[in-house]
Amino acid sequence: MFVLGHVGIGTRLLGRLRHRLPARWLVLGCLLPDLIDKPLFYGLLWLRGHPDPLISGSRSVGHSGLFLIALVAFAALTRRAPAWALLAGVATHLVLDIIGEAVTSASPDSSIWLAILFPLLGFRFPRAHFGSLLEHLKLDAENAYVVGGEIVGGAILLVSWWRRRTSQSS
């Protein structure tokens, strides 16, 4: 799933809780795992010319349970709404990725569970089955879950924007 799906659907997974969290921090949390892991993977791929032995895919540190635990600790220590919003957004991101994997049935070496349970299942992250960003985008564009998620997420965001806009003009 891409931006619209993670933000549109992810924020709605929180129900009414989303209204008590700072929106910009919640949106950042919904995107944070990919904002960390995708540049990390593609940067190393570009620098080395081949996948890194550890960071061998686009789901690694930001998709890990260790990162989620660190966010829980940060939110608990700071007791600040932005920290809780980040945590909630990251949690919805992982839930949507897990659902996506269940729907599309990933191979065992590219399972998101390798990232979430890192290092309990071994000292490795899921392996990408694409060799470039363009190949990754092409595969996702052919994935009904990704395309459907973008359409639904975009529709949710559009309706939300329209309601805010019309309620402000009344």
PDB file of C-alpha atoms in Angstrom:
ATOM      1  CA  MET A   1       0.000   0.000   0.000  1.00  0.00           C
ATOM      2  CA  PHE A   2       1.124   3.538  -0.665  1.00  0.00           C
ATOM      3  CA  VAL A   3       0.452   6.966   0.839  1.00  0.00           C
ATOM      4  CA  LEU A   4      -3.310   7.302   0.303  1.00  0.00           C
ATOM      5  CA  GLY A   5      -4.089   3.823   1.611  1.00  0.00           C
ATOM      6  CA  HIS A   6      -1.891   4.056   4.689  1.00  0.00           C
ATOM      7  CA  VAL A   7      -3.152   7.521   5.611  1.00  0.00           C
ATOM      8  CA  GLY A   8      -6.819   7.224   4.601  1.00  0.00           C
ATOM      9  CA  ILE A   9      -7.487   3.718   5.876  1.00  0.00           C
ATOM     10  CA  GLY A  10      -4.893   3.830   8.663  1.00  0.00           C
ATOM     11  CA  THR A  11      -6.359   6.889  10.353  1.00  0.00           C
ATOM     12  CA  ARG A  12      -9.867   5.411  10.143  1.00  0.00           C
ATOM     13  CA  LEU A  13      -8.746   2.187  11.826  1.00  0.00           C
ATOM     14  CA  LEU A  14      -8.380   4.268  14.986  1.00  0.00           C
ATOM     15  CA  GLY A  15     -12.048   5.219  15.082  1.00  0.00           C
ATOM     16  CA  ARG A  16     -12.799   8.194  17.319  1.00  0.00           C
ATOM     17  CA  LEU A  17      -9.333   8.070  18.875  1.00  0.00           C
ATOM     18  CA  ARG A  18      -8.014   9.834  15.760  1.00  0.00           C
ATOM     19  CA  HIS A  19      -9.867  13.009  16.785  1.00  0.00           C
ATOM     20  CA  ARG A  20      -7.878  13.166  20.036  1.00  0.00           C
ATOM     21  CA  LEU A  21      -4.492  12.906  18.315  1.00  0.00           C
ATOM     22  CA  PRO A  22      -2.616  15.656  16.440  1.00  0.00           C
ATOM     23  CA  ALA A  23      -3.393  14.999  12.771  1.00  0.00           C
ATOM     24  CA  ARG A  24       0.024  15.826  11.301  1.00  0.00           C
ATOM     25  CA  TRP A  25       1.786  13.497  13.749  1.00  0.00           C
ATOM     26  CA  LEU A  26      -0.740  10.746  13.076  1.00  0.00           C
ATOM     27  CA  VAL A  27      -0.230  11.063   9.310  1.00  0.00           C
ATOM     28  CA  LEU A  28       3.547  10.997   9.821  1.00  0.00           C
ATOM     29  CA  GLY A  29       3.181   7.827  11.907  1.00  0.00           C
ATOM     30  CA  CYS A  30       1.063   6.183   9.195  1.00  0.00           C
ATOM     31  CA  LEU A  31       3.927   6.731   6.735  1.00  0.00           C
ATOM     32  CA  LEU A  32       6.966   6.497   9.023  1.00  0.00           C
ATOM     33  CA  PRO A  33       7.896   2.824   8.521  1.00  0.00           C
ATOM     34  CA  ASP A  34       8.141   3.365   4.746  1.00  0.00           C
ATOM     35  CA  LEU A  35       9.846   6.754   5.152  1.00  0.00           C
ATOM     36  CA  ILE A  36      12.581   4.965   7.107  1.00  0.00           C
ATOM     37  CA  ASP A  37      12.877   1.643   5.293  1.00  0.00           C
ATOM     38  CA  LYS A  38      12.421   2.455   1.618  1.00  0.00           C
ATOM     39  CA  PRO A  39      15.200   5.114   1.428  1.00  0.00           C
ATOM     40  CA  LEU A  40      17.415   2.857   3.560  1.00  0.00           C
ATOM     41  CA  PHE A  41      16.963  -0.121   1.219  1.00  0.00           C
ATOM     42  CA  TYR A  42      17.191   1.819  -2.053  1.00  0.00           C
ATOM     43  CA  GLY A  43      20.089   3.940  -0.806  1.00  0.00           C
ATOM     44  CA  LEU A  44      22.119   0.860   0.110  1.00  0.00           C
ATOM     45  CA  LEU A  45      21.099  -0.835  -3.142  1.00  0.00           C
ATOM     46  CA  TRP A  46      22.239   2.186  -5.130  1.00  0.00           C
ATOM     47  CA  LEU A  47      25.528   2.532  -3.204  1.00  0.00           C
ATOM     48  CA  ARG A  48      26.473  -1.157  -3.328  1.00  0.00           C
ATOM     49  CA  GLY A  49      24.871  -2.189  -6.599  1.00  0.00           C
ATOM     50  CA  HIS A  50      23.269  -5.188  -4.869  1.00  0.00           C
ATOM     51  CA  PRO A  51      21.055  -5.753  -1.802  1.00  0.00           C
ATOM     52  CA  ASP A  52      22.707  -5.439   1.608  1.00  0.00           C
ATOM     53  CA  PRO A  53      23.021  -8.757   3.488  1.00  0.00           C
ATOM     54  CA  LEU A  54      20.899  -7.449   6.395  1.00  0.00           C
ATOM     55  CA  ILE A  55      18.749  -4.716   4.814  1.00  0.00           C
ATOM     56  CA  SER A  56      17.719  -6.915   1.896  1.00  0.00           C
ATOM     57  CA  GLY A  57      14.268  -5.420   1.327  1.00  0.00           C
ATOM     58  CA  SER A  58      12.064  -2.405   1.856  1.00  0.00           C
ATOM     59  CA  ARG A  59      10.718  -3.620   5.213  1.00  0.00           C
ATOM     60  CA  SER A  60      13.333  -3.528   7.931  1.00  0.00           C
ATOM     61  CA  VAL A  61      13.994  -1.247  10.908  1.00  0.00           C
ATOM     62  CA  GLY A  62      10.843   0.887  10.596  1.00  0.00           C
ATOM     63  CA  HIS A  63       8.666  -2.206  10.270  1.00  0.00           C
ATOM     64  CA  SER A  64      10.230  -3.980  13.252  1.00  0.00           C
ATOM     65  CA  GLY A  65       8.687  -4.780  16.583  1.00  0.00           C
ATOM     66  CA  LEU A  66      11.787  -3.270  18.180  1.00  0.00           C
ATOM     67  CA  PHE A  67      10.930   0.079  16.573  1.00  0.00           C
ATOM     68  CA  LEU A  68       7.342  -0.242  17.799  1.00  0.00           C
ATOM     69  CA  ILE A  69       8.561  -1.032  21.337  1.00  0.00           C
ATOM     70  CA  ALA A  70      10.853   2.014  21.215  1.00  0.00           C
ATOM     71  CA  LEU A  71       7.870   4.171  20.205  1.00  0.00           C
ATOM     72  CA  VAL A  72       5.769   2.726  23.055  1.00  0.00           C
ATOM     73  CA  ALA A  73       8.549   3.575  25.517  1.00  0.00           C
ATOM     74  CA  PHE A  74       8.943   7.068  24.032  1.00  0.00           C
ATOM     75  CA  ALA A  75       5.193   7.745  24.216  1.00  0.00           C
ATOM     76  CA  ALA A  76       4.973   6.412  27.780  1.00  0.00           C
ATOM     77  CA  LEU A  77       7.947   8.478  28.941  1.00  0.00           C
ATOM     78  CA  THR A  78       6.943  11.739  27.280  1.00  0.00           C
ATOM     79  CA  ARG A  79       3.182  11.373  27.791  1.00  0.00           C
ATOM     80  CA  ARG A  80       2.740  13.750  24.866  1.00  0.00           C
ATOM     81  CA  ALA A  81      -0.010  13.531  22.252  1.00  0.00           C
ATOM     82  CA  PRO A  82       2.399  13.741  19.261  1.00  0.00           C
ATOM     83  CA  ALA A  83       4.284  10.667  20.511  1.00  0.00           C
ATOM     84  CA  TRP A  84       1.026   8.718  20.927  1.00  0.00           C
ATOM     85  CA  ALA A  85      -0.067   9.836  17.450  1.00  0.00           C
ATOM     86  CA  LEU A  86       3.206   8.567  15.929  1.00  0.00           C
ATOM     87  CA  LEU A  87       2.786   5.248  17.732  1.00  0.00           C
ATOM     88  CA  ALA A  88      -0.840   4.873  16.625  1.00  0.00           C
ATOM     89  CA  GLY A  89       0.059   5.674  13.012  1.00  0.00           C
ATOM     90  CA  VAL A  90       2.934   3.171  12.929  1.00  0.00           C
ATOM     91  CA  ALA A  91       0.689   0.502  14.471  1.00  0.00           C
ATOM     92  CA  THR A  92      -1.950   1.008  11.752  1.00  0.00           C
ATOM     93  CA  HIS A  93       0.774   0.870   9.101  1.00  0.00           C
ATOM     94  CA  LEU A  94       1.898  -2.525  10.357  1.00  0.00           C
ATOM     95  CA  VAL A  95      -1.687  -3.809  10.590  1.00  0.00           C
ATOM     96  CA  LEU A  96      -2.367  -2.815   6.968  1.00  0.00           C
ATOM     97  CA  ASP A  97       0.890  -4.423   5.816  1.00  0.00           C
ATOM     98  CA  ILE A  98       0.017  -7.648   7.671  1.00  0.00           C
ATOM     99  CA  ILE A  99      -3.443  -7.707   6.077  1.00  0.00           C
ATOM    100  CA  GLY A 100      -1.887  -7.044   2.676  1.00  0.00           C
ATOM    101  CA  GLU A 101       0.486  -9.932   3.097  1.00  0.00           C
ATOM    102  CA  ALA A 102      -2.344 -12.237   4.204  1.00  0.00           C
ATOM    103  CA  VAL A 103      -4.349 -11.282   1.119  1.00  0.00           C
ATOM    104  CA  THR A 104      -1.476 -11.544  -1.354  1.00  0.00           C
ATOM    105  CA  SER A 105       0.391 -14.435   0.350  1.00  0.00           C
ATOM    106  CA  ALA A 106       4.054 -13.450   0.336  1.00  0.00           C
ATOM    107  CA  SER A 107       6.816 -16.023   0.169  1.00  0.00           C
ATOM    108  CA  PRO A 108       8.364 -17.036   3.525  1.00  0.00           C
ATOM    109  CA  ASP A 109      11.654 -15.209   2.860  1.00  0.00           C
ATOM    110  CA  SER A 110       9.812 -11.931   2.214  1.00  0.00           C
ATOM    111  CA  SER A 111       7.287 -12.177   5.061  1.00  0.00           C
ATOM    112  CA  ILE A 112       6.661  -9.030   7.085  1.00  0.00           C
ATOM    113  CA  TRP A 113       6.867 -11.230  10.187  1.00  0.00           C
ATOM    114  CA  LEU A 114      10.651 -11.407   9.658  1.00  0.00           C
ATOM    115  CA  ALA A 115      10.722  -7.633  10.238  1.00  0.00           C
ATOM    116  CA  ILE A 116       8.120  -7.440  12.999  1.00  0.00           C
ATOM    117  CA  LEU A 117       9.702 -10.266  14.999  1.00  0.00           C
ATOM    118  CA  PHE A 118      13.313  -9.311  14.206  1.00  0.00           C
ATOM    119  CA  PRO A 119      15.636 -10.797  15.525  1.00  0.00           C
ATOM    120  CA  LEU A 120      13.528 -13.603  17.052  1.00  0.00           C
ATOM    121  CA  LEU A 121      13.123 -15.398  13.684  1.00  0.00           C
ATOM    122  CA  GLY A 122      16.758 -14.872  12.731  1.00  0.00           C
ATOM    123  CA  PHE A 123      19.111 -12.010  12.131  1.00  0.00           C
ATOM    124  CA  ARG A 124      17.578 -11.013   8.804  1.00  0.00           C
ATOM    125  CA  PHE A 125      14.832  -8.856   7.406  1.00  0.00           C
ATOM    126  CA  PRO A 126      12.425  -9.779   4.585  1.00  0.00           C
ATOM    127  CA  ARG A 127      14.069 -10.099   1.179  1.00  0.00           C
ATOM    128  CA  ALA A 128      12.796  -8.010  -1.714  1.00  0.00           C
ATOM    129  CA  HIS A 129      11.794  -9.776  -4.904  1.00  0.00           C
ATOM    130  CA  PHE A 130      12.563  -6.737  -7.024  1.00  0.00           C
ATOM    131  CA  GLY A 131      15.875  -5.201  -8.002  1.00  0.00           C
ATOM    132  CA  SER A 132      14.953  -1.542  -8.436  1.00  0.00           C
ATOM    133  CA  LEU A 133      12.477   1.107  -7.430  1.00  0.00           C
ATOM    134  CA  LEU A 134      10.840   0.983 -10.873  1.00  0.00           C
ATOM    135  CA  GLU A 135      10.403  -2.785 -10.627  1.00  0.00           C
ATOM    136  CA  HIS A 136       8.920  -2.337  -7.129  1.00  0.00           C
ATOM    137  CA  LEU A 137       6.449   0.285  -8.395  1.00  0.00           C
ATOM    138  CA  LYS A 138       5.481  -1.917 -11.352  1.00  0.00           C
ATOM    139  CA  LEU A 139       4.773  -4.911  -9.095  1.00  0.00           C
ATOM    140  CA  ASP A 140       2.713  -2.770  -6.721  1.00  0.00           C
ATOM    141  CA  ALA A 141       0.749  -1.250  -9.617  1.00  0.00           C
ATOM    142  CA  GLU A 142      -0.241  -4.798 -10.613  1.00  0.00           C
ATOM    143  CA  ASN A 143      -1.266  -5.714  -7.043  1.00  0.00           C
ATOM    144  CA  ALA A 144      -5.045  -5.454  -6.537  1.00  0.00           C
ATOM    145  CA  TYR A 145      -4.643  -4.952  -2.763  1.00  0.00           C
ATOM    146  CA  VAL A 146      -2.302  -1.986  -3.272  1.00  0.00           C
ATOM    147  CA  VAL A 147      -4.413  -0.390  -6.014  1.00  0.00           C
ATOM    148  CA  GLY A 148      -7.645  -1.025  -4.081  1.00  0.00           C
ATOM    149  CA  GLY A 149      -6.101   0.386  -0.911  1.00  0.00           C
ATOM    150  CA  GLU A 150      -5.066   3.541  -2.743  1.00  0.00           C
ATOM    151  CA  ILE A 151      -8.544   3.999  -4.212  1.00  0.00           C
ATOM    152  CA  VAL A 152     -10.316   3.405  -0.881  1.00  0.00           C
ATOM    153  CA  GLY A 153      -7.808   5.506   1.074  1.00  0.00           C
ATOM    154  CA  GLY A 154      -8.018   8.319  -1.470  1.00  0.00           C
ATOM    155  CA  ALA A 155     -11.820   8.241  -1.347  1.00  0.00           C
ATOM    156  CA  ILE A 156     -11.781   8.382   2.472  1.00  0.00           C
ATOM    157  CA  LEU A 157      -9.448  11.388   2.410  1.00  0.00           C
ATOM    158  CA  LEU A 158     -11.473  13.127  -0.301  1.00  0.00           C
ATOM    159  CA  VAL A 159     -14.759  12.682   1.594  1.00  0.00           C
ATOM    160  CA  SER A 160     -13.102  13.880   4.818  1.00  0.00           C
ATOM    161  CA  TRP A 161     -11.716  16.962   3.063  1.00  0.00           C
ATOM    162  CA  TRP A 162     -15.091  17.679   1.436  1.00  0.00           C
ATOM    163  CA  ARG A 163     -16.944  17.426   4.775  1.00  0.00           C
ATOM    164  CA  ARG A 164     -14.486  19.786   6.471  1.00  0.00           C
ATOM    165  CA  ARG A 165     -14.712  22.207   3.580  1.00  0.00           C
ATOM    166  CA  THR A 166     -18.515  22.278   3.497  1.00  0.00           C
ATOM    167  CA  SER A 167     -18.840  22.500   7.300  1.00  0.00           C
ATOM    168  CA  GLN A 168     -16.475  25.505   7.378  1.00  0.00           C
ATOM    169  CA  SER A 169     -18.456  27.372   4.723  1.00  0.00           C
ATOM    170  CA  SER A 170     -21.785  26.917   6.551  1.00  0.00           C
TER     171      SER A 170
END
